[in-house]
Tab-separated table of C-alpha atoms in Angstrom:
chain	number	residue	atom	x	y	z
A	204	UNK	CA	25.759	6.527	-23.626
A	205	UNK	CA	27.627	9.607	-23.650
A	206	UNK	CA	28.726	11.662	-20.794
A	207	UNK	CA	26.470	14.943	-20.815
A	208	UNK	CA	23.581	11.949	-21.413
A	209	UNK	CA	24.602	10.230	-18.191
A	210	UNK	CA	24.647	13.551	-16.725
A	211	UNK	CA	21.176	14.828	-18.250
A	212	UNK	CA	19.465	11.531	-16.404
A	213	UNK	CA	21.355	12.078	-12.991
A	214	UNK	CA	19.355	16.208	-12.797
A	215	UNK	CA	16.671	14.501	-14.329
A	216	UNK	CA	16.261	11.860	-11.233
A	217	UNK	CA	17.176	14.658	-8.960
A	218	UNK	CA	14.863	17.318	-10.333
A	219	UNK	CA	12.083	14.228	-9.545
A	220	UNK	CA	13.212	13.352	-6.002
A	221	UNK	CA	12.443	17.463	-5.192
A	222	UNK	CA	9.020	17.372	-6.852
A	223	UNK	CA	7.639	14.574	-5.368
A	224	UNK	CA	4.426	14.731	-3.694
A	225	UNK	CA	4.789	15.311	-0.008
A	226	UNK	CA	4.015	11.863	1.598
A	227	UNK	CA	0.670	13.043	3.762
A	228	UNK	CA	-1.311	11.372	6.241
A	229	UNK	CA	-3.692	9.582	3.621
A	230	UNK	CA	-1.130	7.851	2.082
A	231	UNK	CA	0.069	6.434	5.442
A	232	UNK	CA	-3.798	5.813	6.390
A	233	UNK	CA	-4.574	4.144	2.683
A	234	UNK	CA	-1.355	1.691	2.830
A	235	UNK	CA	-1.438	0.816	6.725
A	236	UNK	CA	-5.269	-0.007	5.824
A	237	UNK	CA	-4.223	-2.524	3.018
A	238	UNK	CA	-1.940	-4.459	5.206
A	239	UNK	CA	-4.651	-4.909	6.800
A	240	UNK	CA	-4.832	-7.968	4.926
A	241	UNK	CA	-2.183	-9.692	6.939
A	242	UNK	CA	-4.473	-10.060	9.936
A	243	UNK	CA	-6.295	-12.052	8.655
A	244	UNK	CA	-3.611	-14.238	7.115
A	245	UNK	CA	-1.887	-14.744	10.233
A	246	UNK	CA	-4.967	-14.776	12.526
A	247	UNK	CA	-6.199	-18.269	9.942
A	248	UNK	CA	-2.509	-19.710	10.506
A	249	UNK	CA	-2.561	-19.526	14.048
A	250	UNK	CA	-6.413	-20.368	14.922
A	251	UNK	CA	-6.253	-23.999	14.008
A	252	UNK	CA	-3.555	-25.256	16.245
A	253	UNK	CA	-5.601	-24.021	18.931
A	254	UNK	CA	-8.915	-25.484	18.098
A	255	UNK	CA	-7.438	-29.076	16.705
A	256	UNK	CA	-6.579	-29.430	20.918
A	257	UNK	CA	-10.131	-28.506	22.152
A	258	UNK	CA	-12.111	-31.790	23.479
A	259	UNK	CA	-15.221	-30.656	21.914
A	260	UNK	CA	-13.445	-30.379	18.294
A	261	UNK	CA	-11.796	-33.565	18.587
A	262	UNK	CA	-15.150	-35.280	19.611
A	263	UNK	CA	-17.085	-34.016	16.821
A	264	UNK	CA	-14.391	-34.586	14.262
A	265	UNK	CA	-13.151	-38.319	15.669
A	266	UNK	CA	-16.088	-39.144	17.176
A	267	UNK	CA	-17.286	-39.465	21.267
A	268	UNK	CA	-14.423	-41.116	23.260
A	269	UNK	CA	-11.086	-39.771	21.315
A	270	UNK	CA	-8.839	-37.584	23.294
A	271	UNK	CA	-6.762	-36.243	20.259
A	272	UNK	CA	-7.078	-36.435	16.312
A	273	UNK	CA	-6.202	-38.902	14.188
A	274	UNK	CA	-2.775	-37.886	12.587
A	275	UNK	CA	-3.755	-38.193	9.131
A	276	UNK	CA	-6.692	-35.525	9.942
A	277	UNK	CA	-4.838	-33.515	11.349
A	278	UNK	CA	-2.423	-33.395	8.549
A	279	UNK	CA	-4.840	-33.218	6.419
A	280	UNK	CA	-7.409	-30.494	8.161
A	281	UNK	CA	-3.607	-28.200	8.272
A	282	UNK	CA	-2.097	-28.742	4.962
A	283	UNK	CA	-5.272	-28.328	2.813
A	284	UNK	CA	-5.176	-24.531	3.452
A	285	UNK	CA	-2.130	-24.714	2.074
A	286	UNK	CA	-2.937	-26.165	-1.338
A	287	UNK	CA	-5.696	-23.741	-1.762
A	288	UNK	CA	-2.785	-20.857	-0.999
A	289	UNK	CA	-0.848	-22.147	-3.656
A	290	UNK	CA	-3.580	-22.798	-6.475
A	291	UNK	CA	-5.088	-19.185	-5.657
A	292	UNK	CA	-1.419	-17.426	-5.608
A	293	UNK	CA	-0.487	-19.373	-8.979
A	294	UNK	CA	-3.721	-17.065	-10.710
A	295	UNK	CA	-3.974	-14.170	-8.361
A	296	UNK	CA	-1.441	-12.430	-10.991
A	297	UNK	CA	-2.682	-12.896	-14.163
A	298	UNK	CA	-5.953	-11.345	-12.297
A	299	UNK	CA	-4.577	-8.786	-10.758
A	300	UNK	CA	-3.133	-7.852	-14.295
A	301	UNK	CA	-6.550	-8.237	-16.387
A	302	UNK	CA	-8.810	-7.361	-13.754
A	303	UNK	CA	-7.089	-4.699	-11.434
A	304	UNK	CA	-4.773	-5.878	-8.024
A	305	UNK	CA	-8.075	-3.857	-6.199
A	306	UNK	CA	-10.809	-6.125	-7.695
A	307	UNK	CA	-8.773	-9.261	-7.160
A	308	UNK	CA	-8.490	-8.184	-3.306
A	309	UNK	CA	-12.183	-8.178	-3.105
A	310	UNK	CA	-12.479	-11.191	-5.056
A	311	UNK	CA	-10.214	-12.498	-2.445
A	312	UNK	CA	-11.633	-11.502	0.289
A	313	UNK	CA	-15.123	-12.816	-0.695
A	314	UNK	CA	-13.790	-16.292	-1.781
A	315	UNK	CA	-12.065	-16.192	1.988
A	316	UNK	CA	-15.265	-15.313	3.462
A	317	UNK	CA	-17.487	-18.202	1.606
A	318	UNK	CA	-14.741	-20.809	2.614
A	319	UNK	CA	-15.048	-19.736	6.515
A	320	UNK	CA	-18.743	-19.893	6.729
A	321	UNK	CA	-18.475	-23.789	5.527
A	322	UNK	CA	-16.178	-23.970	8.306
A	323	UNK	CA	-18.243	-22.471	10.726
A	324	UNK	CA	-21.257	-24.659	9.731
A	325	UNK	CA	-19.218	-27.439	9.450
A	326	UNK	CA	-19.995	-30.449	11.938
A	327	UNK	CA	-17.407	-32.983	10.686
A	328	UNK	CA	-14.486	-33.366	8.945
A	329	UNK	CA	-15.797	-33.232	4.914
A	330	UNK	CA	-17.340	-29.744	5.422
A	331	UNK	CA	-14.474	-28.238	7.297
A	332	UNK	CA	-11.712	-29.860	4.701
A	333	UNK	CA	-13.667	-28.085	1.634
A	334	UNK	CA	-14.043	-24.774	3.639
A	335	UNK	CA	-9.990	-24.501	4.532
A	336	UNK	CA	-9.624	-25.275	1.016
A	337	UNK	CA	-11.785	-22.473	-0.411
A	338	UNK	CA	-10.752	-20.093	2.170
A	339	UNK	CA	-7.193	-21.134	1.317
A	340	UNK	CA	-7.673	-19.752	-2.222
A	341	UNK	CA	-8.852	-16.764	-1.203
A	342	UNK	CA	-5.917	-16.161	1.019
A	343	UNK	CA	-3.611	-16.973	-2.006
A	344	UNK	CA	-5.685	-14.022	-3.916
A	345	UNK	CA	-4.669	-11.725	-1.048
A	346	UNK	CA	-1.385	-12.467	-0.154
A	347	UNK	CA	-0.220	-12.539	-3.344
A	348	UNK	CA	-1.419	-9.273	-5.137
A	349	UNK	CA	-1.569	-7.249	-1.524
A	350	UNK	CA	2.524	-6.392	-1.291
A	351	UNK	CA	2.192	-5.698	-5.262
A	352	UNK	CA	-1.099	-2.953	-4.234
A	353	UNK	CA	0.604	-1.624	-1.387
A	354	UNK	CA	3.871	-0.846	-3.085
A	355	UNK	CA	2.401	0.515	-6.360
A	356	UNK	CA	0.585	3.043	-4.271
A	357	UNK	CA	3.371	3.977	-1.431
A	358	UNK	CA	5.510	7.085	-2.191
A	359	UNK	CA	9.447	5.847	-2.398
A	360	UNK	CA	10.695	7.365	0.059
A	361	UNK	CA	8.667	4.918	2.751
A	362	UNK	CA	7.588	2.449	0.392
A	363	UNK	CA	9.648	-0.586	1.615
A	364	UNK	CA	8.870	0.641	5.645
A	365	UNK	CA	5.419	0.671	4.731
A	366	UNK	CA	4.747	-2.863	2.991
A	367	UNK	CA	6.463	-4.310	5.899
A	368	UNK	CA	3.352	-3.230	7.553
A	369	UNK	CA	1.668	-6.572	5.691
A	370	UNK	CA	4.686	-8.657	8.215
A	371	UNK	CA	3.759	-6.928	11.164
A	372	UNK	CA	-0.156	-7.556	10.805
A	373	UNK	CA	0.389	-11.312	10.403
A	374	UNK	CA	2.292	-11.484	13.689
A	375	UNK	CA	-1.401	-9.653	14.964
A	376	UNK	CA	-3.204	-12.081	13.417
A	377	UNK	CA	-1.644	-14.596	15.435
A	378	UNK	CA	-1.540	-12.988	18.453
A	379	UNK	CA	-4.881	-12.121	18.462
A	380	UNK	CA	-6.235	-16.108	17.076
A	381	UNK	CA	-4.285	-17.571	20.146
A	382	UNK	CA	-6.274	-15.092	22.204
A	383	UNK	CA	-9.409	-16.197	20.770
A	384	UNK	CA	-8.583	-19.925	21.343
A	385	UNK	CA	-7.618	-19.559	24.645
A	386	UNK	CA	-10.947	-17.678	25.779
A	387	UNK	CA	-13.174	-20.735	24.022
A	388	UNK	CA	-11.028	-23.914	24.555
A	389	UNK	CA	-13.295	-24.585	27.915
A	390	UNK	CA	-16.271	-24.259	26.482
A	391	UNK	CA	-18.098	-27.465	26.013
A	392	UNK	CA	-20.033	-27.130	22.881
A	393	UNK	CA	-19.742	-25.820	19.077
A	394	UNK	CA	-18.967	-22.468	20.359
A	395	UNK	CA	-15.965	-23.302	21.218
A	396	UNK	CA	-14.056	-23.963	17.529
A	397	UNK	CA	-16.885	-21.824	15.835
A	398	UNK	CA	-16.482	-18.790	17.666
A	399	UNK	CA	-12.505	-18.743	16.587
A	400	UNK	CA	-13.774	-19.901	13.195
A	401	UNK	CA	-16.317	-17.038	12.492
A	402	UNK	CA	-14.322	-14.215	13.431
A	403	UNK	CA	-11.971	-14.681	10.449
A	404	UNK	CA	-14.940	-12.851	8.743
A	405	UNK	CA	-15.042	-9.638	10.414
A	406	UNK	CA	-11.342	-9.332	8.976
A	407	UNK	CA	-12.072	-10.147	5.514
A	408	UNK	CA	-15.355	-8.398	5.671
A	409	UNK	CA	-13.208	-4.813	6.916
A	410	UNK	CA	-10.436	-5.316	3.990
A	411	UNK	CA	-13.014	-6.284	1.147
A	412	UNK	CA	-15.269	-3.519	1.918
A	413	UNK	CA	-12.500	-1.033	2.773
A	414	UNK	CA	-11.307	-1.438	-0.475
A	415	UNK	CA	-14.185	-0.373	-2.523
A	416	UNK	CA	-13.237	3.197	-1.337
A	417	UNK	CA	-9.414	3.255	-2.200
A	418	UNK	CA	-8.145	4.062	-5.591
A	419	UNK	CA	-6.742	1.183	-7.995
A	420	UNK	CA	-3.436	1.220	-8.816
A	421	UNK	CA	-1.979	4.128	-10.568
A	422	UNK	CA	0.212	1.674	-12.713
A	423	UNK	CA	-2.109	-0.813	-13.558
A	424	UNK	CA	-4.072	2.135	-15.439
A	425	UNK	CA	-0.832	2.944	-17.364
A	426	UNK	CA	-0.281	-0.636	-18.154
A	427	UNK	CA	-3.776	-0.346	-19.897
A	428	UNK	CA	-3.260	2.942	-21.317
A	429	UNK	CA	-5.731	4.547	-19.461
A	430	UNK	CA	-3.998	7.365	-18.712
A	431	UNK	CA	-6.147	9.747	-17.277
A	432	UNK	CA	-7.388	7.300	-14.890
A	433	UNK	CA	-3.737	6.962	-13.744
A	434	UNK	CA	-3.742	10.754	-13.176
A	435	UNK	CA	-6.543	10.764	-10.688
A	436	UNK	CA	-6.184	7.800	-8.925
A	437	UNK	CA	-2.509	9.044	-8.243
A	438	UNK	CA	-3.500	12.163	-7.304
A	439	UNK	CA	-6.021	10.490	-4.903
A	440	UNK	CA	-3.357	8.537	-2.983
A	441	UNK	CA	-0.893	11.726	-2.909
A	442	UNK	CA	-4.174	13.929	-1.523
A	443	UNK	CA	-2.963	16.481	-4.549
A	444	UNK	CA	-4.402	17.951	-7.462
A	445	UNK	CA	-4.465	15.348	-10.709
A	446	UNK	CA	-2.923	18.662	-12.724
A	447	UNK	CA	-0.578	19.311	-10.107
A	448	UNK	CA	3.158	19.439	-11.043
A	449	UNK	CA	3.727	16.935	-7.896
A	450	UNK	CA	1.534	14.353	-9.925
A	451	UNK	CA	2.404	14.744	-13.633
A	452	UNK	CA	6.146	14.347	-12.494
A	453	UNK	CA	5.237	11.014	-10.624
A	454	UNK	CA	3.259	9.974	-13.728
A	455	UNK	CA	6.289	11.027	-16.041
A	456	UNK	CA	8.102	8.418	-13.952
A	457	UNK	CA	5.763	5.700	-14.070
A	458	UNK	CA	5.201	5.520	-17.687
A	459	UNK	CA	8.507	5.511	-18.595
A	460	UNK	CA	9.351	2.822	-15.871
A	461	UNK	CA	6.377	0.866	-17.628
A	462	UNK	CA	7.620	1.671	-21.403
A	463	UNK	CA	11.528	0.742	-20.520
């Protein structure tokens, strides 16, 4: 590469940093509302600990009598989340790239919310098993393709403070499912582990549907060529004009990050 070429793409890359969009309050609102998604991550890590030590859970998992769970159900009721993480993460990409990273958040989110109403209507240990597991899949769907959303849709210039928003909502999550255990531990019937169970819902249930009203990814329309799509779902995240000079620059950029 010659010198005036290495020159022409240094005043190329600056004439882009002064013409991108202004980063407005939508963008802030549309990301900070997509890390949502960590909530609910962390809140279903840090639920179970809680309800695995209430005496009502332990009864109607071991049986009358027991004062703690067996270790191999514990083990097991912990790690099978897990495995349903990692199956749904292994295929959350290749849908996220046929399908859009938008849909496969829904998807997600649904497939979470199936697998925690078996849990809640669970009343032994088979039921509640197959519901971490499906819920567990769901999770992979989200936590895998929600960092790859947020930071195809964040400006540059705050991109990387603004996916660590997804961090910050786990440690929420947590905070708020120790809460939750602590206020039903006492209680001395199925309320007590179904109550922390169910509310993992109402945190899928706001993500999901809040999705359906935010754009899809700018770059998952230029990966299949649909241009013009790109243009106004970019234009919809910068709150400018699709014809604007802010957007087609941004575009510019994107396609020829995608064709390199």
């Amino acid at each position: 590469m010659s010198k005036q070429d290495t020159e022409t793409g240094v005043v190329a890359a600056e004439n882009l940093d002064r013409v991108e969009a202004p980063v407005t309050w939508r963008t802030y609102a549309m990301c900070v509302f997509a890390s949502f998604g960590g909530i609910f991550f962390g809140y279903d890590s840090g639920y179970i600990g809680g309800v695995q030590g209430m005496d009502f859970f332990i009864k109607t998992i071991s049986g009358p009598g027991e004062k703690e769970l067996l270790s191999w159900q514990s083990s097991l009721i912990v790690s099978i989340l897990s495995a349903g993480t990692f199956c749904g993460a292994l295929i959350a990409g290749d849908l996220a790239d046929y399908f859009g990273r938008r849909f496969t958040i829904i998807l997600g989110s649904a497939v979470f919310i199936v697998g925690v109403a078996l849990q809640t209507a669970s009343a032994g240990l088979v039921l509640l098993v197959v519901g971490r597991a499906v819920a567990g899949l769901g999770v992979g769907f989200v936590s895998a393709v929600i960092i790859l959303y947020m930071s195809e849709i964040a400006p540059k210039k705050v991109r990387g403070a603004i996916v660590s928003g997804y961090q910050f909502c786990i440690t929420i999550g947590l905070l708020l499912a120790a809460c939750v255990t602590y206020g039903t531990e006492d209680l001395q019937n199925s309320s007590s582990y179904r109550i922390p169970i169910g509310l993992q819902m109402l945190w899928a249930l706001i993500l999901g549907v809040g999705l359906v009203f935010l754009p899809e990814s700018p770059r998952y329309f230029i990966k299949k060529g649909k241009v013009e799509e790109a243009r106004s779902a970019l234009g919809r995240v910068r709150g400018q004009d699709p014809n604007s000079h802010h957007i087609e620059a941004e575009l510019n950029e994107i396609r020829a990050n995608y064709e390199y």
